[in-house]
PDB file of C-alpha atoms and ligand atoms in Angstrom:
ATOM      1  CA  UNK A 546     164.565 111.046 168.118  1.00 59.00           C
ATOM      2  CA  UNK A 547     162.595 111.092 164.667  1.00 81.00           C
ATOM      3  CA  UNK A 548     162.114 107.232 163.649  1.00 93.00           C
ATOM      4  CA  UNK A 549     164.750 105.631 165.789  1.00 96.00           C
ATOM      5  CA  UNK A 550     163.166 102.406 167.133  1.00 97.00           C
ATOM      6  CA  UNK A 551     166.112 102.219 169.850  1.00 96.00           C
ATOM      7  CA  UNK A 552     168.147 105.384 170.970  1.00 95.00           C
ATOM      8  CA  UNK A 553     170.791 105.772 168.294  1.00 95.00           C
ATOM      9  CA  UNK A 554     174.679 105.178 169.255  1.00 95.00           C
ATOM     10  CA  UNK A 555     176.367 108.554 170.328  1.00 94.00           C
ATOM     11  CA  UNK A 556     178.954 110.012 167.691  1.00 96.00           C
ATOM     12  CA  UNK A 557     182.394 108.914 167.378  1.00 97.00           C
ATOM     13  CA  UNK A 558     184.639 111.413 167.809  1.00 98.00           C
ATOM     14  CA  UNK A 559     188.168 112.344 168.822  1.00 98.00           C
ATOM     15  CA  UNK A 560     189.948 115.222 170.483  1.00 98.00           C
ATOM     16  CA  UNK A 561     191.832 117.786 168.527  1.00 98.00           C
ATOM     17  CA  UNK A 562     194.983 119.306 169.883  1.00 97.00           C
ATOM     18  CA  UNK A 563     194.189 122.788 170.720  1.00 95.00           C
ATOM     19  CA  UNK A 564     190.516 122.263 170.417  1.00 97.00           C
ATOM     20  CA  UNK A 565     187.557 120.456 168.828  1.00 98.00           C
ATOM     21  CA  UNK A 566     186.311 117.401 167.927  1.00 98.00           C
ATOM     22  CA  UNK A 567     187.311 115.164 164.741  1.00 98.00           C
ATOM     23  CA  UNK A 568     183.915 112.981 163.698  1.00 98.00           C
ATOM     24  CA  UNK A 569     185.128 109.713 163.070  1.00 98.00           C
ATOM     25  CA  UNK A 570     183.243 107.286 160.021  1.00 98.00           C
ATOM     26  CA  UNK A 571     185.873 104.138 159.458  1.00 98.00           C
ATOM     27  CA  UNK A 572     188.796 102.865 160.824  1.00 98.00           C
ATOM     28  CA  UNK A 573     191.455 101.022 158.672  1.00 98.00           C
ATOM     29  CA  UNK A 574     194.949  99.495 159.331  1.00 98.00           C
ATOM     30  CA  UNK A 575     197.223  98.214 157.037  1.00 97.00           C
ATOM     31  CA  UNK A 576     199.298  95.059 157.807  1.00 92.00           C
ATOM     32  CA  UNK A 577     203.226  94.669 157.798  1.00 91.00           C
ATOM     33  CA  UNK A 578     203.906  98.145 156.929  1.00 95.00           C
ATOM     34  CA  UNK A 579     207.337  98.372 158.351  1.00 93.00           C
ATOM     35  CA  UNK A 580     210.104  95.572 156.852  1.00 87.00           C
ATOM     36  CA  UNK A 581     211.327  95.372 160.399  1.00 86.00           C
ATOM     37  CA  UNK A 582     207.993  94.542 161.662  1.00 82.00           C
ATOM     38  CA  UNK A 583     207.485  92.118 158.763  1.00 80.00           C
ATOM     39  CA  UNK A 584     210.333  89.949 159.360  1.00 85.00           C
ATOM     40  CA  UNK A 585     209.963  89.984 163.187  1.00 87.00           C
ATOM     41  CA  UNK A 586     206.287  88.316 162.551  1.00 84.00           C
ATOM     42  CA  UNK A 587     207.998  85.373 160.378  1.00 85.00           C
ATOM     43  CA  UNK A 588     207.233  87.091 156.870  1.00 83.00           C
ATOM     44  CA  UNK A 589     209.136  88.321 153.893  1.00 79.00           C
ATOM     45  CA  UNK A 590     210.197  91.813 154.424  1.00 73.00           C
ATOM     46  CA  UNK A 591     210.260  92.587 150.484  1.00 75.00           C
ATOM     47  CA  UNK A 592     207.607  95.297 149.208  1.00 75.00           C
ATOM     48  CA  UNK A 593     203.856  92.638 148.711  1.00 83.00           C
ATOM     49  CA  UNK A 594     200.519  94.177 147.849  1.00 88.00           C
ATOM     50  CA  UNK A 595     199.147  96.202 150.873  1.00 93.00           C
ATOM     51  CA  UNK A 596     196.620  94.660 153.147  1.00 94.00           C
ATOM     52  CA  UNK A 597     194.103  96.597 155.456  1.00 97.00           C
ATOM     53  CA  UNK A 598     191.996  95.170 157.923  1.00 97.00           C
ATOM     54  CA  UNK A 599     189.463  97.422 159.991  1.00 98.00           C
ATOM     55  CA  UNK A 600     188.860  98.504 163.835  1.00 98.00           C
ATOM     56  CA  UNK A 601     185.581  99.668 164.846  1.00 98.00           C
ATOM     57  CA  UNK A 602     185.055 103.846 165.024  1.00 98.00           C
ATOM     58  CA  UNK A 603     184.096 103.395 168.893  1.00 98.00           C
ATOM     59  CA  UNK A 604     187.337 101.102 169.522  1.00 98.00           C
ATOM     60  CA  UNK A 605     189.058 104.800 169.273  1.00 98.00           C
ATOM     61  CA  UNK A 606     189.676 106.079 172.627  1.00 98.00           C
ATOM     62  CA  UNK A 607     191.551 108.937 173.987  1.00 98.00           C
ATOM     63  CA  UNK A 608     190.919 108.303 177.431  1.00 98.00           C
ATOM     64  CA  UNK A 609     194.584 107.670 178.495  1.00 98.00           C
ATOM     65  CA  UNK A 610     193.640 104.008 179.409  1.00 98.00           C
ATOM     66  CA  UNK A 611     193.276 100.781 177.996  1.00 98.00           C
ATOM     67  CA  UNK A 612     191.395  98.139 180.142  1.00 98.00           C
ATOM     68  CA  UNK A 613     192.729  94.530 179.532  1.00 98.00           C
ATOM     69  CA  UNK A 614     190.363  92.859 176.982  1.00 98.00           C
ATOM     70  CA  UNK A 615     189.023  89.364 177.348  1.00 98.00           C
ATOM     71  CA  UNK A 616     189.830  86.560 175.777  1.00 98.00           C
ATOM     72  CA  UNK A 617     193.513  86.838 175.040  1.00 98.00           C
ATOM     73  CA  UNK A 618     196.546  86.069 177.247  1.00 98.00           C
ATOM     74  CA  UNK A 619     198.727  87.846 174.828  1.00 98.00           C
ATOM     75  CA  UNK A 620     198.207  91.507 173.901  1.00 98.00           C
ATOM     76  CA  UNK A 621     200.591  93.422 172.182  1.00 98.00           C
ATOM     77  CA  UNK A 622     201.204  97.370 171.730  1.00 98.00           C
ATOM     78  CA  UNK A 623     201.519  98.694 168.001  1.00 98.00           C
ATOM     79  CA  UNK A 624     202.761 102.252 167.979  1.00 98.00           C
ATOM     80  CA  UNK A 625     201.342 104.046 164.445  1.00 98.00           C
ATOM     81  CA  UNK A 626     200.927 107.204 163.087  1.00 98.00           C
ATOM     82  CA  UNK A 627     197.249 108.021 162.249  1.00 98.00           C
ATOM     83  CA  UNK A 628     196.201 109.283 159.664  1.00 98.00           C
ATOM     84  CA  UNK A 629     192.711 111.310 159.474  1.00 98.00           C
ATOM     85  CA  UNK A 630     190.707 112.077 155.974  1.00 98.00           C
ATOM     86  CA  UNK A 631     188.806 115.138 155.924  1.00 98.00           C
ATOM     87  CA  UNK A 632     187.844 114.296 152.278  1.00 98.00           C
ATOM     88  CA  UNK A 633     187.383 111.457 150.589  1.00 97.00           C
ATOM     89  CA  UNK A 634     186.597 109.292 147.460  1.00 98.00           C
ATOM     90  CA  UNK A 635     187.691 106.463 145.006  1.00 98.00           C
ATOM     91  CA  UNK A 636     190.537 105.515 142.756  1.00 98.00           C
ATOM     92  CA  UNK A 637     192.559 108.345 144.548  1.00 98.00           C
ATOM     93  CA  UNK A 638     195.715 109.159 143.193  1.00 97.00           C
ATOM     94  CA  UNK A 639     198.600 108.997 145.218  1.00 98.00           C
ATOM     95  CA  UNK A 640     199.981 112.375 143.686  1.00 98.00           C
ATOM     96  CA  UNK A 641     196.303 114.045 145.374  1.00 97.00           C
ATOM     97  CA  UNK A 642     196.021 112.221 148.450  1.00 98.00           C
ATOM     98  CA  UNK A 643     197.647 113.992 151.024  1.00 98.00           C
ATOM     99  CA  UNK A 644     195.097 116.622 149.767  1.00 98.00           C
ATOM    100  CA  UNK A 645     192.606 114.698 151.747  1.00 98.00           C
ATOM    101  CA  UNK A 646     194.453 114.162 154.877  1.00 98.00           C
ATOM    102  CA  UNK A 647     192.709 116.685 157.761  1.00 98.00           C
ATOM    103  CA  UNK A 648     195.546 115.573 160.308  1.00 98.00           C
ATOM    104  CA  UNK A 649     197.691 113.303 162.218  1.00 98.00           C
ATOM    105  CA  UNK A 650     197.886 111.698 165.542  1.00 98.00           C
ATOM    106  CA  UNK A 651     199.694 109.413 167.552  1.00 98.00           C
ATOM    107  CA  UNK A 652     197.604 106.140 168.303  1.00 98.00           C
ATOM    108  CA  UNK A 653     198.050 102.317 169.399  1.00 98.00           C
ATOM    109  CA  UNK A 654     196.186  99.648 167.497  1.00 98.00           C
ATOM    110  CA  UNK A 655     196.564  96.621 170.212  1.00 98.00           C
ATOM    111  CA  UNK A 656     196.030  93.162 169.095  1.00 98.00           C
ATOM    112  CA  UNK A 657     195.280  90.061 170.694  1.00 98.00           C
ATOM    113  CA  UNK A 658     197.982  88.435 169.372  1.00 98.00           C
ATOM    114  CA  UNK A 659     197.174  84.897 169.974  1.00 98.00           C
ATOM    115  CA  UNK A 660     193.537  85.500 168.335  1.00 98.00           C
ATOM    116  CA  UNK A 661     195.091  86.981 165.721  1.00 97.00           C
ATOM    117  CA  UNK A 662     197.583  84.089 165.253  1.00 96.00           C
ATOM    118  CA  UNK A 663     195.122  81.346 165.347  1.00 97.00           C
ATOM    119  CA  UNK A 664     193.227  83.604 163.050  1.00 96.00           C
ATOM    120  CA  UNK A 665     196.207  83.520 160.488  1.00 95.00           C
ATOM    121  CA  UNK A 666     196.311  79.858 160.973  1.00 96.00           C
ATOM    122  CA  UNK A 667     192.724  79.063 160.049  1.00 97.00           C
ATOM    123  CA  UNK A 668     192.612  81.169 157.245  1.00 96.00           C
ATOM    124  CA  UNK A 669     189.906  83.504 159.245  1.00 96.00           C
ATOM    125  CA  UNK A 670     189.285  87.273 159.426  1.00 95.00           C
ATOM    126  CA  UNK A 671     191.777  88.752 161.885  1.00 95.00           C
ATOM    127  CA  UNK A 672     188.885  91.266 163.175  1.00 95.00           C
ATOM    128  CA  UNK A 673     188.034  89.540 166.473  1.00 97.00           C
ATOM    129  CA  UNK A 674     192.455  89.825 167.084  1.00 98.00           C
ATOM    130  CA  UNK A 675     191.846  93.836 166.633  1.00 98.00           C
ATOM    131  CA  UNK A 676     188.646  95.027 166.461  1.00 98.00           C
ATOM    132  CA  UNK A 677     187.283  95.038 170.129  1.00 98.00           C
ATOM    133  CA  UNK A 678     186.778  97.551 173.220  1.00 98.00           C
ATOM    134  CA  UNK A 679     188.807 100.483 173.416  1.00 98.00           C
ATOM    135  CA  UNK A 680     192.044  98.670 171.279  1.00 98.00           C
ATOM    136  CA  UNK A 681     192.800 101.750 169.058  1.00 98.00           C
ATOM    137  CA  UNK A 682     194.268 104.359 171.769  1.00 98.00           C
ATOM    138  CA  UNK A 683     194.897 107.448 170.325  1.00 98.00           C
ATOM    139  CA  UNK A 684     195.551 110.998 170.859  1.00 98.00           C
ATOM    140  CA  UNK A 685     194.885 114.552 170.117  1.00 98.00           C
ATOM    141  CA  UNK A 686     194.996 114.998 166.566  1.00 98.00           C
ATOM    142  CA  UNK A 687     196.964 117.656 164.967  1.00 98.00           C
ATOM    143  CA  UNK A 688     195.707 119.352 161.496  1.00 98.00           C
ATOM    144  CA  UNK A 689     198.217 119.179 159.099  1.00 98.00           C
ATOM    145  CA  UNK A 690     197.659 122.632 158.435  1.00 97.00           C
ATOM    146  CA  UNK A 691     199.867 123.098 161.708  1.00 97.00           C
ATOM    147  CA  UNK A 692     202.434 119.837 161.331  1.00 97.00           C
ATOM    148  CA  UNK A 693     202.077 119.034 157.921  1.00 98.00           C
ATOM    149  CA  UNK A 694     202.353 115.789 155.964  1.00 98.00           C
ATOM    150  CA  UNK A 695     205.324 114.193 158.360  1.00 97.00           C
ATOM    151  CA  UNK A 696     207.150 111.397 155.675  1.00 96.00           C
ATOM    152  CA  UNK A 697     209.865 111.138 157.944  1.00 97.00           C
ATOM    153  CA  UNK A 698     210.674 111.508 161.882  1.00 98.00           C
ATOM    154  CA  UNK A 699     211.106 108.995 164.643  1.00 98.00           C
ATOM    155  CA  UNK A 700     208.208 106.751 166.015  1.00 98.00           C
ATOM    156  CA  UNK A 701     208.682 105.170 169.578  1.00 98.00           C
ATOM    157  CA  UNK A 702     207.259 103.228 172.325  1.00 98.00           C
ATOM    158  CA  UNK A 703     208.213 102.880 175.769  1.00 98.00           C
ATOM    159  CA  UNK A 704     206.782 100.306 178.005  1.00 98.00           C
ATOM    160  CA  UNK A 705     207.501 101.698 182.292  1.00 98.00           C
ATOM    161  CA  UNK A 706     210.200 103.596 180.862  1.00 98.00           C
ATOM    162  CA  UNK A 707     211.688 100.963 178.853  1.00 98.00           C
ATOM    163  CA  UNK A 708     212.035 101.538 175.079  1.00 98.00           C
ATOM    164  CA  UNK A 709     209.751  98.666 173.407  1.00 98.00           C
ATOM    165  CA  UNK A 710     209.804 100.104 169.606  1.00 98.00           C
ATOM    166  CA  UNK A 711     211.735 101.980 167.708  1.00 97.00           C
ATOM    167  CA  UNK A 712     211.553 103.445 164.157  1.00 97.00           C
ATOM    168  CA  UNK A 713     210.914 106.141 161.457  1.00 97.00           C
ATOM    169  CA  UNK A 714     207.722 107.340 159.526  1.00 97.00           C
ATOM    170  CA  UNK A 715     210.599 107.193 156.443  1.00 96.00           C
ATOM    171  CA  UNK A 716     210.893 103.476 156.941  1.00 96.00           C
ATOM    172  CA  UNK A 717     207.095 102.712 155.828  1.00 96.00           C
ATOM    173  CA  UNK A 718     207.203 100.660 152.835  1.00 95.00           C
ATOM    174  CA  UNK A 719     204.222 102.124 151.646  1.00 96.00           C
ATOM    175  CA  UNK A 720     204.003 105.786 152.100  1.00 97.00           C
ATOM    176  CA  UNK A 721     201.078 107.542 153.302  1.00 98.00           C
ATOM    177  CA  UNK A 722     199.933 109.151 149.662  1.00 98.00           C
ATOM    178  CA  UNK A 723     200.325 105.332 148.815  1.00 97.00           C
ATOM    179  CA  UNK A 724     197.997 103.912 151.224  1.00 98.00           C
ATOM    180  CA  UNK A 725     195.153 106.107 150.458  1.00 98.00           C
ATOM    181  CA  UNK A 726     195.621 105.472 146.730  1.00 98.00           C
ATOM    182  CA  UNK A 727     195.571 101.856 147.343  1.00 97.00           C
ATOM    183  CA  UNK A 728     192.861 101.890 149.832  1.00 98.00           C
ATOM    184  CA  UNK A 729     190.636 104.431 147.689  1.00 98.00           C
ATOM    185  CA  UNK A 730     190.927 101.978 144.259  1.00 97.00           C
ATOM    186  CA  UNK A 731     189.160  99.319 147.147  1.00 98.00           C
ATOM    187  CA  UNK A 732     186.429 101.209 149.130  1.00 98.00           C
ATOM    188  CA  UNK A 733     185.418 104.615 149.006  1.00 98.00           C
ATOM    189  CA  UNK A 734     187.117 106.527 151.351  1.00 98.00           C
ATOM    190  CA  UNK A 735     185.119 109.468 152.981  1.00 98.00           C
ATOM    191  CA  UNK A 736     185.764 112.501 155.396  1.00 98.00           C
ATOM    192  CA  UNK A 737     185.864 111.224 158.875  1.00 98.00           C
ATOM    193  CA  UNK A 738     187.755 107.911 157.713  1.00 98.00           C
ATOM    194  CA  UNK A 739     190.978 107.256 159.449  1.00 98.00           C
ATOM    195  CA  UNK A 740     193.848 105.135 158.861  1.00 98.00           C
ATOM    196  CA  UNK A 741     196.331 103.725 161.203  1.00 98.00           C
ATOM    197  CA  UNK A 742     199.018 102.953 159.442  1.00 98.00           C
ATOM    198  CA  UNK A 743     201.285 100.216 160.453  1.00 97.00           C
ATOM    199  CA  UNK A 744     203.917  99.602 163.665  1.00 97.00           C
ATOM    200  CA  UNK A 745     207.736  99.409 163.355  1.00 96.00           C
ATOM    201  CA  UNK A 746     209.472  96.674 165.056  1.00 95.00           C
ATOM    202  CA  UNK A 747     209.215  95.934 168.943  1.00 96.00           C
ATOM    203  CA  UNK A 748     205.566  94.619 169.233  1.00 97.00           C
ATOM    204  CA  UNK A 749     205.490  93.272 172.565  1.00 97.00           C
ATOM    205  CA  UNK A 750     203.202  92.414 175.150  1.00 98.00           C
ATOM    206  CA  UNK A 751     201.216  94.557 178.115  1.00 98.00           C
ATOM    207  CA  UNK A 752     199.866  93.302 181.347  1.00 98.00           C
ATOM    208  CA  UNK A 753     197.453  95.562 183.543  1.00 98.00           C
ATOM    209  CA  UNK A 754     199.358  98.162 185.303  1.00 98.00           C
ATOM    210  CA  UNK A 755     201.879  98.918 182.358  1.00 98.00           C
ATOM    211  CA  UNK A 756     202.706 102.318 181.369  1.00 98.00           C
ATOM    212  CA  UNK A 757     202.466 102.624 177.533  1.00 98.00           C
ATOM    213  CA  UNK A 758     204.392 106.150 176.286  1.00 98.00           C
ATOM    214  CA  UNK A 759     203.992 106.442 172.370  1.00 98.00           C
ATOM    215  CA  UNK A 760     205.666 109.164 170.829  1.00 98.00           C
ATOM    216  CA  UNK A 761     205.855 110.495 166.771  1.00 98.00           C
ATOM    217  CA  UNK A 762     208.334 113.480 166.010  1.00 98.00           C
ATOM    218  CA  UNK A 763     206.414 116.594 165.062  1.00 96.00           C
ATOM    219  CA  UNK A 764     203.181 115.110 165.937  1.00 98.00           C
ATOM    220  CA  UNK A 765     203.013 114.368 169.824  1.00 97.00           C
ATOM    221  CA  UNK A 766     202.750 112.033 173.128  1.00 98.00           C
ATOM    222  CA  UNK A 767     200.589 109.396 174.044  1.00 98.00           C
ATOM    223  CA  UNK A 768     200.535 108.302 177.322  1.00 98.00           C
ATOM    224  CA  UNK A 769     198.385 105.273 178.219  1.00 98.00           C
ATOM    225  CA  UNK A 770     197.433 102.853 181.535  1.00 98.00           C
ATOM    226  CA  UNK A 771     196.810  99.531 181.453  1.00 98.00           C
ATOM    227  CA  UNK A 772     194.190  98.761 183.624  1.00 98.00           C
TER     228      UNK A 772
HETATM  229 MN1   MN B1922     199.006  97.563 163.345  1.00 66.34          MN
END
């Protein structure tokens, strides 16, 4: 405990199908990444600028339940494919970035939607919507040296059975390769960084005792409790 003046916060990590643990550095989502999704939240479905917001590393949890957060009367499930860098660096181009990609995984990036709204109407960060206890989900990843770089395949969600979302990884309106280049010409991506990557349509709300199934062709299950 060389130095530390309080014990230091344990290492984010997250399980790896098969074995091991990913170490996790930043987390980043990108906003209105599916047209679908777009119009459904009132905007303009046609290709804009990508936008990213961020989660916290420890709001990753694999766990298989999501307690109810406070503050919020209306939080929603957001099925995405996540994407894990096991290099990094700046001003990627898209043509080398699935070079970095270490794997993929199937994870939830819940939002208090009503935060998140009155956020968007104030002009504020959306972080306090997104960013809190245990709202990014997520499951075993898989290396893409087993599933390899999926740019197609059906994403899903089903709420107790009932199917909530709906889509394909093919429908993104900016690819994966895309995302990193963009992201990299902002911040410099390192190894550890992962990316969720935006929800099709279907975003609906969860109360405790829900049954969220998540489920990405080629990639896996998630099942998680609302508790
Ligand atoms: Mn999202």
């Amino acid at each position: 405990m060389s130095g530390y003046v309080i014990p230091p916060a344990a290492p984010v990590w997250v399980p790896v199908a098969g074995g091991g643990r990913f170490p996790v550095r930043r987390v980043y989502g990108i906003g209105r990444n599916y047209a679908a999704h777009a119009v459904e939240m009132g905007h303009d479905p046609d290709r804009e600028p990508p936008f990213f917001f961020q989660k916290n590393p420890d709001n990753l949890d694999a766990s298989g339940s999501f307690p109810y957060p406070p503050g919020s009367s209306d939080v929603q499930h957001e099925v995405e494919l996540v994407v894990a860098l096991g290099r990094g660096g700046r001003d990627i181009c898209a043509d080398e970035a699935l070079g970095c990609v270490w794997g993929y995984g199937v994870g939830l990036d819940m939002t208090r939607r009503d935060l998140q709204a009155e956020a968007k109407r104030l002009g504020r960060p959306w972080e306090i919507g997104k960013a809190f206890e245990r709202s990014a989900p997520v499951g075993p990843l898989v290396p893409a040296a087993r599933c390899g770089h999926p740019s197609a395949g059906r994403i899903a969600l089903k709420v107790n059975g009932a199917l909530r979302q709906e889509g394909d990884l093919a429908q993104m309106i900016w690819k994966v390769p895309e995302i990193i280049a963009h992201l990299s010409a902002l911040v410099t991506l390192g190894p550890g960084d992962v990316i969720l990557t935006g929800t099709p349509a279907g975003v609906g709300a969860v109360v405790a005792g829900d049954v969220m199934e998540a489920e990405i062709e080629g990639i896996g299950t998630l099942r998680v409790s609302v508790v």
